[in-house]
Short mmCIF file of N, CA, C and O in Angstrom, two decimals:
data_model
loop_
_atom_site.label_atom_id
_atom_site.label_comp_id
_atom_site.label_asym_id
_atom_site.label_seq_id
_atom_site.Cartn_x
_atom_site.Cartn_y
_atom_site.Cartn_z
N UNK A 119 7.91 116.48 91.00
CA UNK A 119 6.70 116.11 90.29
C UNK A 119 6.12 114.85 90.92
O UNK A 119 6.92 114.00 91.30
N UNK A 120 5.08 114.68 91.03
CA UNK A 120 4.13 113.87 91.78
C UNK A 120 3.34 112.77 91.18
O UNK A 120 2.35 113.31 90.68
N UNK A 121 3.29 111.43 90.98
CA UNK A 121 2.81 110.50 89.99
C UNK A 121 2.02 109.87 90.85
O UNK A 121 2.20 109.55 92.03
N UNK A 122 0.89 109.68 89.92
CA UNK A 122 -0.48 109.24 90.64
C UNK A 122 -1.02 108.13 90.51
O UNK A 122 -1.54 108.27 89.40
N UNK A 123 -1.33 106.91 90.93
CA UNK A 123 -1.72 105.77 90.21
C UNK A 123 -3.23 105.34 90.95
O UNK A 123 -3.29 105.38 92.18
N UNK A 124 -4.27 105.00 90.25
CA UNK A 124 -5.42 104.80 90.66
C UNK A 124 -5.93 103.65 90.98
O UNK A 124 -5.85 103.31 89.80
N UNK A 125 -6.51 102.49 91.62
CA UNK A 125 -6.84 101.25 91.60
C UNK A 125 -8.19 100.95 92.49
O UNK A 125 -8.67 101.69 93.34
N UNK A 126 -8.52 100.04 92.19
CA UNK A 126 -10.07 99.73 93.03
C UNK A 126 -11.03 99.46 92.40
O UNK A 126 -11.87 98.68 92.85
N UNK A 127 -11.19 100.24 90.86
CA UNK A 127 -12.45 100.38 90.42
C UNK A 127 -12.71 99.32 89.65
O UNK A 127 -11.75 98.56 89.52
N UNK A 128 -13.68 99.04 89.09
CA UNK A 128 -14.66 97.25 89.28
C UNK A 128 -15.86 97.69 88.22
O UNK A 128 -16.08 98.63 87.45
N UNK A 129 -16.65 96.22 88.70
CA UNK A 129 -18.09 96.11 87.84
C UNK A 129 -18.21 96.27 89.10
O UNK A 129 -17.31 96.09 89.91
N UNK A 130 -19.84 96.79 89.46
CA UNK A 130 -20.18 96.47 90.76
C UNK A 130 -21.88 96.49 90.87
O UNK A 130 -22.12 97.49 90.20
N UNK A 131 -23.13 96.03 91.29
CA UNK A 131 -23.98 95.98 91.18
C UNK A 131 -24.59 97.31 91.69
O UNK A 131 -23.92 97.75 92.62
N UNK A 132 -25.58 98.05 91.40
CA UNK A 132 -26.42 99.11 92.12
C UNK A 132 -26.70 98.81 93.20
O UNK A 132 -27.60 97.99 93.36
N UNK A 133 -26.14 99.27 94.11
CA UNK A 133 -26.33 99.42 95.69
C UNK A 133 -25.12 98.95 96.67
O UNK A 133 -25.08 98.86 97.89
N UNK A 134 -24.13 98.69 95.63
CA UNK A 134 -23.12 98.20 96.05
C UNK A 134 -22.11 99.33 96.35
O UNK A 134 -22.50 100.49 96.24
N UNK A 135 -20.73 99.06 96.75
CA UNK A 135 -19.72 99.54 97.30
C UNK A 135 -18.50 98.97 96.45
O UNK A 135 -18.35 97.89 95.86
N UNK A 136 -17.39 100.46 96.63
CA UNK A 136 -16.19 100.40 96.22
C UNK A 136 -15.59 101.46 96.69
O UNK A 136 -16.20 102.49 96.97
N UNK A 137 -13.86 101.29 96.86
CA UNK A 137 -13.00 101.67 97.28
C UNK A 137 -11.71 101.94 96.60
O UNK A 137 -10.71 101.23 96.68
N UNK A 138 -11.83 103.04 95.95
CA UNK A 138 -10.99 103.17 95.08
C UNK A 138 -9.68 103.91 96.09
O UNK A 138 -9.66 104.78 96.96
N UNK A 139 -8.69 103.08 95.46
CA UNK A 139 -7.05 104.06 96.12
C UNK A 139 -6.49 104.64 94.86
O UNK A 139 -6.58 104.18 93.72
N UNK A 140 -5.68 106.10 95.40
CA UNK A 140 -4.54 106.85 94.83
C UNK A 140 -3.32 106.63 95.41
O UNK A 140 -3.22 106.56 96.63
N UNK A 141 -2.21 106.50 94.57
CA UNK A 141 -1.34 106.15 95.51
C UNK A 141 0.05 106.79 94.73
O UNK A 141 0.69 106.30 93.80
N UNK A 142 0.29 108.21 95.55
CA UNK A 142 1.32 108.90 95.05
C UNK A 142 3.15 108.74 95.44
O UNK A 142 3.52 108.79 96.62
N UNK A 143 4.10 108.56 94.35
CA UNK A 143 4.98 108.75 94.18
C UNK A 143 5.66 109.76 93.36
O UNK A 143 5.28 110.38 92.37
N UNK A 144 7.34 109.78 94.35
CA UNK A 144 7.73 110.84 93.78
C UNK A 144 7.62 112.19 94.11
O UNK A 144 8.22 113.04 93.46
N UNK A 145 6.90 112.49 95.05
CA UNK A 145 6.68 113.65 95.60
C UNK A 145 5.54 113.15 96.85
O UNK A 145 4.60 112.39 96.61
N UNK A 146 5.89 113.84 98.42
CA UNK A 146 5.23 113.13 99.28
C UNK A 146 3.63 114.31 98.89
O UNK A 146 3.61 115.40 98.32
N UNK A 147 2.75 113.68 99.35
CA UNK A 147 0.85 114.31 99.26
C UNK A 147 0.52 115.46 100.34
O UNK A 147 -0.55 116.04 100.52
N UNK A 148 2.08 115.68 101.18
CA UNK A 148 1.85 116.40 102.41
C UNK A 148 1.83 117.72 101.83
O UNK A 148 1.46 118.64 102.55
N UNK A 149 2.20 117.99 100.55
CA UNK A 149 1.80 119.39 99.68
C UNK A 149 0.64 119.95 98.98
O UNK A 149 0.35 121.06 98.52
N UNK A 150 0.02 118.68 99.08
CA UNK A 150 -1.12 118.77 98.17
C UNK A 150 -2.34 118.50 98.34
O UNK A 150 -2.75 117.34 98.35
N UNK A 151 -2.99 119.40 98.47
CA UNK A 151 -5.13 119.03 98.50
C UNK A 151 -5.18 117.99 97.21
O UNK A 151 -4.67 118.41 96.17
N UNK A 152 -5.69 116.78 97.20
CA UNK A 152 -6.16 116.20 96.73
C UNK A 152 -7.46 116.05 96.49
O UNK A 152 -8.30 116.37 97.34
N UNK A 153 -7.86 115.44 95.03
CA UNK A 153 -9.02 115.63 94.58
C UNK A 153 -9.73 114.37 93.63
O UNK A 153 -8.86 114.17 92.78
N UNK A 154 -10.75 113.52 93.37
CA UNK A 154 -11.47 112.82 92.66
C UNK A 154 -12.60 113.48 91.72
O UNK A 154 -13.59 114.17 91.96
N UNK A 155 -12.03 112.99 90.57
CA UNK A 155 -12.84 113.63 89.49
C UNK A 155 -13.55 112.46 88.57
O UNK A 155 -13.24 111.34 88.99
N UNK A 156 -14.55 112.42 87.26
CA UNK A 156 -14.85 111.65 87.09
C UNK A 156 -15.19 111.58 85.34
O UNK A 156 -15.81 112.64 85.22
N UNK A 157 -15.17 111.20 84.49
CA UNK A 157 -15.07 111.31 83.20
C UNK A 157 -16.16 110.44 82.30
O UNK A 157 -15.58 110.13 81.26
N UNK A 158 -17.13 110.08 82.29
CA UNK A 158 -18.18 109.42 81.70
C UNK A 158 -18.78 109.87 80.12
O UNK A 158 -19.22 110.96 79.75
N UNK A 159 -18.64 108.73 79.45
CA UNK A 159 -18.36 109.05 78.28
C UNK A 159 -19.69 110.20 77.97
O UNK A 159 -20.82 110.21 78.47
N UNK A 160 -19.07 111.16 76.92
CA UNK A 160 -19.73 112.00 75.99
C UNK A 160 -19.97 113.01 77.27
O UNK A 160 -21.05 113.59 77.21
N UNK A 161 -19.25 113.29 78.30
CA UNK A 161 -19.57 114.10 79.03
C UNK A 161 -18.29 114.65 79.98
O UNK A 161 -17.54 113.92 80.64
N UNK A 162 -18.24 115.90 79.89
CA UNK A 162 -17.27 116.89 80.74
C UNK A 162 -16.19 116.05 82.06
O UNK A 162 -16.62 115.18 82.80
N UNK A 163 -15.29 116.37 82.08
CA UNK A 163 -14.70 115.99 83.49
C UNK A 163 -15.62 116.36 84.79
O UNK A 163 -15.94 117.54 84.87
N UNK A 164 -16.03 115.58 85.73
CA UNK A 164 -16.81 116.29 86.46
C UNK A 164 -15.99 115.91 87.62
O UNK A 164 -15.41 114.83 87.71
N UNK A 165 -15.96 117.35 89.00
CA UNK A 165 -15.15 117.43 90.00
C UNK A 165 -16.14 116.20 91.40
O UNK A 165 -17.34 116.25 91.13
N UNK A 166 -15.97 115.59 92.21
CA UNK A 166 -16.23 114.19 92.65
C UNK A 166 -16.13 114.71 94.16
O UNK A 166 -17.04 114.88 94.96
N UNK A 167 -14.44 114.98 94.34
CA UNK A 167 -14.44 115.54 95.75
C UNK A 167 -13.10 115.98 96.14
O UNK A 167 -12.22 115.85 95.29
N UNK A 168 -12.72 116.65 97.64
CA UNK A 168 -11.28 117.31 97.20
C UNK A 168 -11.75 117.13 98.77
O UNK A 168 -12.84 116.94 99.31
N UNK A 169 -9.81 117.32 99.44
CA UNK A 169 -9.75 117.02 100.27
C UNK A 169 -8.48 118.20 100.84
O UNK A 169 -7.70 118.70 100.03
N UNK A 170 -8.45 118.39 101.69
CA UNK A 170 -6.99 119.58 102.30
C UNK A 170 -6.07 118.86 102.54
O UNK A 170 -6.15 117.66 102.76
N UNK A 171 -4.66 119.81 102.50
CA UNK A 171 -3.49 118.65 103.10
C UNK A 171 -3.58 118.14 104.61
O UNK A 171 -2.83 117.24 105.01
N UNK A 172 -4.39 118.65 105.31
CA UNK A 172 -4.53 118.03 106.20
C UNK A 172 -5.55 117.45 106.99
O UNK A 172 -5.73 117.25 108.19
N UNK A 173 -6.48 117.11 105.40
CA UNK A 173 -7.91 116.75 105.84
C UNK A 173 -9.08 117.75 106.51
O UNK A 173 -10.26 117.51 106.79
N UNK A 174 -8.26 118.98 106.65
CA UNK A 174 -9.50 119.27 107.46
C UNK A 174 -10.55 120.02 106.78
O UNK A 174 -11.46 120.62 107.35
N UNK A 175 -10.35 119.94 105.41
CA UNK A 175 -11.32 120.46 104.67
C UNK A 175 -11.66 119.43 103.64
O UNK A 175 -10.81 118.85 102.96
N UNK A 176 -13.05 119.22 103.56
CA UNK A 176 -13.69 118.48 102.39
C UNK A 176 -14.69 118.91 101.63
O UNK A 176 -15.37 119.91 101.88
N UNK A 177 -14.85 118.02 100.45
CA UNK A 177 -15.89 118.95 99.66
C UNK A 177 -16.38 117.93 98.35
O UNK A 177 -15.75 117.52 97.38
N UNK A 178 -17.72 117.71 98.76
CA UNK A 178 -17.97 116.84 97.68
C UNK A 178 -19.03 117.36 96.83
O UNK A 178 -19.56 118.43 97.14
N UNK A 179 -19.49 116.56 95.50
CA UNK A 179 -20.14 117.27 94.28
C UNK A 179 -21.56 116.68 95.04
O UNK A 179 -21.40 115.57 95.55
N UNK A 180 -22.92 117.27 95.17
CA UNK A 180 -23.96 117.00 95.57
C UNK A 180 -24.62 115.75 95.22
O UNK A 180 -25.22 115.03 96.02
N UNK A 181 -24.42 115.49 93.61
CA UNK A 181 -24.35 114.44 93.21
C UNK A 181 -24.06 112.49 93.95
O UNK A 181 -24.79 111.51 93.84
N UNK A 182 -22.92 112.62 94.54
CA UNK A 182 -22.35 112.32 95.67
C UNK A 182 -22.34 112.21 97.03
O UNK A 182 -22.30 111.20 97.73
N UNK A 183 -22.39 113.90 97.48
CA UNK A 183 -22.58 114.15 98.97
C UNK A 183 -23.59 112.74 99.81
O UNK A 183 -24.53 112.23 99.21
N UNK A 184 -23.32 112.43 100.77
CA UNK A 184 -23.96 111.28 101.72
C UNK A 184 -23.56 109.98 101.64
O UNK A 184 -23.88 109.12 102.45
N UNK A 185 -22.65 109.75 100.40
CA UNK A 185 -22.82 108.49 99.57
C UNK A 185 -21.43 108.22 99.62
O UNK A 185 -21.33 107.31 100.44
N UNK A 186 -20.22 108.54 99.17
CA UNK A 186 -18.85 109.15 99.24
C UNK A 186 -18.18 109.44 100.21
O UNK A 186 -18.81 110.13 101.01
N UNK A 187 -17.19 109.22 100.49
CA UNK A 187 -16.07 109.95 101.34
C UNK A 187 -14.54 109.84 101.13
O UNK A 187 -13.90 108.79 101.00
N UNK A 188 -14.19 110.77 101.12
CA UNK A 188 -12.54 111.08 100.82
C UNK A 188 -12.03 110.87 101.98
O UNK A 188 -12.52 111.07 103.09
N UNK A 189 -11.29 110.55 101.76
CA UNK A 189 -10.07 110.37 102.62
C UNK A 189 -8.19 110.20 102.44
O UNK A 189 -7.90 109.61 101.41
N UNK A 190 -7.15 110.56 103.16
CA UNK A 190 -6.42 110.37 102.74
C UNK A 190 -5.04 109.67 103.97
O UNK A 190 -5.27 110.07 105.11
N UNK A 191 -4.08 108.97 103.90
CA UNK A 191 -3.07 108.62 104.91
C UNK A 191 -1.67 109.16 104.32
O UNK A 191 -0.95 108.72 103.43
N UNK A 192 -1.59 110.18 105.08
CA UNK A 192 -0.03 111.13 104.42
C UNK A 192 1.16 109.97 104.78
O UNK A 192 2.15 109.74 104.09
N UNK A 193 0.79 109.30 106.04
CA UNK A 193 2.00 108.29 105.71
C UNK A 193 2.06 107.49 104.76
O UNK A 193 3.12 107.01 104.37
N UNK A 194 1.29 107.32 104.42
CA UNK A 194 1.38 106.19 103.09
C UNK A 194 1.22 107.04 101.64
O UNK A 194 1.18 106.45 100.56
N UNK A 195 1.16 107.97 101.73
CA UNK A 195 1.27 108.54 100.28
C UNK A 195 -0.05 108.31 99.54
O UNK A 195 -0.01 108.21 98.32
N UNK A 196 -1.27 108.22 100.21
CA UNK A 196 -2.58 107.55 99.37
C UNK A 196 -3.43 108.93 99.77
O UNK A 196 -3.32 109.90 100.52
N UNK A 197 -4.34 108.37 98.77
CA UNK A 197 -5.63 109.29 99.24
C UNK A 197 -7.24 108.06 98.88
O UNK A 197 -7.39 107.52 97.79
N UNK A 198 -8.02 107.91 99.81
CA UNK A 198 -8.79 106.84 98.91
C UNK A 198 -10.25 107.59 98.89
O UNK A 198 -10.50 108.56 99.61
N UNK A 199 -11.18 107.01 97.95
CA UNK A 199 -12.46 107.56 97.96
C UNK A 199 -13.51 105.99 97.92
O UNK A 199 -13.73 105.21 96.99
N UNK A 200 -13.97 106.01 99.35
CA UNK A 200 -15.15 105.15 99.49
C UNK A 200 -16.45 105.28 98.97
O UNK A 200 -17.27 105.88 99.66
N UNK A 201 -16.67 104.98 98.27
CA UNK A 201 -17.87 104.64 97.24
C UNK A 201 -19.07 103.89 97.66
O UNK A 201 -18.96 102.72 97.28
N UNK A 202 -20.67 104.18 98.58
CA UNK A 202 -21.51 103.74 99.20
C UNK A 202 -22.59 103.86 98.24
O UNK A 202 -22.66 104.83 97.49
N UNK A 203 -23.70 102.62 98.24
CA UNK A 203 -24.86 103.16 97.62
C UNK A 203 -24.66 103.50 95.94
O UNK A 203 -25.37 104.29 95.33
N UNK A 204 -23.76 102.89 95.45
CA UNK A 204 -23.75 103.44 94.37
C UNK A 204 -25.01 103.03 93.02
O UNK A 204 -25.83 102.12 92.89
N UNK A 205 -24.62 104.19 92.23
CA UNK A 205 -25.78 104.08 91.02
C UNK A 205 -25.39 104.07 89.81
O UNK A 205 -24.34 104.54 89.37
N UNK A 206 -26.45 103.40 89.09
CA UNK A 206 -25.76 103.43 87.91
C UNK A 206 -24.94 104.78 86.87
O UNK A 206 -24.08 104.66 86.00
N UNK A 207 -25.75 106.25 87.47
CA UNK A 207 -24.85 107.49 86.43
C UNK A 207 -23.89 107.19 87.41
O UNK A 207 -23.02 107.78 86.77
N UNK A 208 -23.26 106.78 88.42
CA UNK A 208 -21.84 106.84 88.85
C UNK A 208 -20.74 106.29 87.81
O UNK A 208 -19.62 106.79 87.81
N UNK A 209 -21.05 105.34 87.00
CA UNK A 209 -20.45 104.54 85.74
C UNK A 209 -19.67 105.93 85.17
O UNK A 209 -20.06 107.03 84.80
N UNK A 210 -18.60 105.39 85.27
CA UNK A 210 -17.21 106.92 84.60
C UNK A 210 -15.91 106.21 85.05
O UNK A 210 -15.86 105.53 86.07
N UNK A 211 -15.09 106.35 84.39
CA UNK A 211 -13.36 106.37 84.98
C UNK A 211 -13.00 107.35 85.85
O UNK A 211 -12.96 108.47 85.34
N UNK A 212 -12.72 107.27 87.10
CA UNK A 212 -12.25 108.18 88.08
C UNK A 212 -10.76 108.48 88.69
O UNK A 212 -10.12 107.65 89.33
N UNK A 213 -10.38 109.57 88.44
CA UNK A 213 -9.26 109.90 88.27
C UNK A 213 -8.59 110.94 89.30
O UNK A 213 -9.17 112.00 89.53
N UNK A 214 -7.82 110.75 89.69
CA UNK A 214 -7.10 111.26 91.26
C UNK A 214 -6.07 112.41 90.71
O UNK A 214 -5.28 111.94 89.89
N UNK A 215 -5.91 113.72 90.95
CA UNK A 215 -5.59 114.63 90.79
C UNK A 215 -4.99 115.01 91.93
O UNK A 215 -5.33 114.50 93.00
N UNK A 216 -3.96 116.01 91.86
CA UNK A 216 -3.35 117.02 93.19
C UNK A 216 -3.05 118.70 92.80
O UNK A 216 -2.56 119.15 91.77
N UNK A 217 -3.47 119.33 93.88
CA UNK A 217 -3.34 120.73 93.85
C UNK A 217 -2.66 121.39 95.05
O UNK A 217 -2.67 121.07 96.23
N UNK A 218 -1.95 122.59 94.30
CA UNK A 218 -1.36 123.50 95.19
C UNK A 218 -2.12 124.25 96.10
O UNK A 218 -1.80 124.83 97.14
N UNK A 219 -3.73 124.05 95.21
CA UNK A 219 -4.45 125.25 96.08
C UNK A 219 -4.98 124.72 97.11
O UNK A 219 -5.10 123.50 97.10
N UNK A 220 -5.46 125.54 98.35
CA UNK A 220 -5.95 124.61 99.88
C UNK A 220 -7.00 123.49 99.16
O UNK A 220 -6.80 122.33 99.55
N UNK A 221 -7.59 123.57 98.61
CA UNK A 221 -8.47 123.12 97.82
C UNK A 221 -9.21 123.64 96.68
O UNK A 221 -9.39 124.85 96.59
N UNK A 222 -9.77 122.60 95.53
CA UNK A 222 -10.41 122.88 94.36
C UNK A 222 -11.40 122.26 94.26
O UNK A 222 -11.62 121.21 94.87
N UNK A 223 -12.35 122.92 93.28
CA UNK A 223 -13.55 121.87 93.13
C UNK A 223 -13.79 122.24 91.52
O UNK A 223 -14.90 122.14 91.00
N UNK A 224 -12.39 122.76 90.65
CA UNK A 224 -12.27 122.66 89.22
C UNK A 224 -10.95 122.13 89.30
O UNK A 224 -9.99 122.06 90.07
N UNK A 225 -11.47 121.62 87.63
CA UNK A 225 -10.24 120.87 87.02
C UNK A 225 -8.85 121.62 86.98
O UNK A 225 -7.70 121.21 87.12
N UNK A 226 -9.41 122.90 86.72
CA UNK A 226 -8.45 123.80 86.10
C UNK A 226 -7.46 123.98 87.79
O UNK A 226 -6.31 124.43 87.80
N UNK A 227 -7.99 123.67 88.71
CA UNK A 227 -7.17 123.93 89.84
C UNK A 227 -5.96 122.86 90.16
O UNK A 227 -5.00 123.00 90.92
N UNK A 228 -6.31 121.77 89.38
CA UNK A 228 -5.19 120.19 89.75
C UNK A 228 -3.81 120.23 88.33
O UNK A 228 -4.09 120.35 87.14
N UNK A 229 -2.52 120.12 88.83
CA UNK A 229 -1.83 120.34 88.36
C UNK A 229 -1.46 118.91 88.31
O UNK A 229 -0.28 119.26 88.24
N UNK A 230 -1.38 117.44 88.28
CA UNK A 230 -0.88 116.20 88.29
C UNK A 230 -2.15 115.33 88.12
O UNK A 230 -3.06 115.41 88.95
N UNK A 231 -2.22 114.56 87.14
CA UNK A 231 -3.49 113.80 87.10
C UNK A 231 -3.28 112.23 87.02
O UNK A 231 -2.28 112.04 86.33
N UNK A 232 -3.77 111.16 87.41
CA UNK A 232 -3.18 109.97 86.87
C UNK A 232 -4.43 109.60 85.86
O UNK A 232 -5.29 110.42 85.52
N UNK A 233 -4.40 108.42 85.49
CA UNK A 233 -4.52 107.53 84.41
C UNK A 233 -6.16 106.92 84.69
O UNK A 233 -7.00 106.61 83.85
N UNK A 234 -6.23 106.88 85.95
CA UNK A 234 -8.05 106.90 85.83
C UNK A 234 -8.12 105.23 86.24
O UNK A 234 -7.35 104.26 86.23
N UNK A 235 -9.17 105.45 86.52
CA UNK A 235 -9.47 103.44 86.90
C UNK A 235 -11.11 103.47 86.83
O UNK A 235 -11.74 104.40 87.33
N UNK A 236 -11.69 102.44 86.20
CA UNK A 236 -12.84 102.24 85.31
C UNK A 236 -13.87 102.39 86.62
O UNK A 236 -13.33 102.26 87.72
N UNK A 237 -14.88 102.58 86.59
CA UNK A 237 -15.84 102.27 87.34
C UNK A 237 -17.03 102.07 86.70
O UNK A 237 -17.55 102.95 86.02
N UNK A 238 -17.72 100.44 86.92
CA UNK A 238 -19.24 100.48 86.33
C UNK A 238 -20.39 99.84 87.01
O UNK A 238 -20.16 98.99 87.87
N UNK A 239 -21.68 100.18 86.71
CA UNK A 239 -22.62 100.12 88.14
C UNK A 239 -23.48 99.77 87.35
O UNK A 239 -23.94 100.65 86.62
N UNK A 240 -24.06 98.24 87.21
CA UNK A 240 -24.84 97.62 86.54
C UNK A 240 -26.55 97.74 87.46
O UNK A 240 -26.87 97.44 88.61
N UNK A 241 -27.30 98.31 86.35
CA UNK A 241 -28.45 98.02 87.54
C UNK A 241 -29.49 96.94 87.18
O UNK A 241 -30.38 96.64 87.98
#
């Protein structure tokens, strides 16, 4: 079983930048497509971006696309998501997930979730 811990996320001004890390123990990430999802109050889990075990597949929510990028270092057990340009609907807790499948772009596909780390985008 695979434990996920999230960190990075901030106040941050509109137009600004952040760098949120995942950082898995307990099971190495070399099994798992990883994924960023995002939770903003009074509203659905929404899927952010997903990544292959070996990077070579990505996939981000349009929302996002240009702005974002996943990434991950199997030696280090992380996966991080760079945060460019951001706006204020980006404001949500974002939460790092892992899947068996090559990749997902639903919830229902991530079997390990961690605990989320705040993100807010003052404009």
């Amino acid at each position: 079983q695979v434990q996920l811990l999230e960190s990075g996320g901030g106040l941050v001004q509109a137009g600004g930048s952040l760098r949120l890390s995942c950082a898995a123990s307990g099971e190495s990430i070399n099994n798992y497509a990883m994924g960023w999802f995002r939770l903003a109050p009074g509203k659905e889990r929404e899927f952010v971006s997903t990544i292959s075990r070996s990077a070579g597949i990505t996939k981000y929510a349009g929302s996002v696309e240009g702005r974002f990028t996943i990434s991950r270092d199997n030696a280090k057990n992380t996966v991080y998501l760079q945060m460019n340009s951001l706006k204020p609907e980006d404001t949500a807790i974002y939460l790092c997930a892992s899947s068996a499948h090559v990749v997902s772009v639903t919830k229902e596909g991530y079997d390990y979730w961690g605990r989320g780390t705040q993100v807010t985008v003052s404009s």
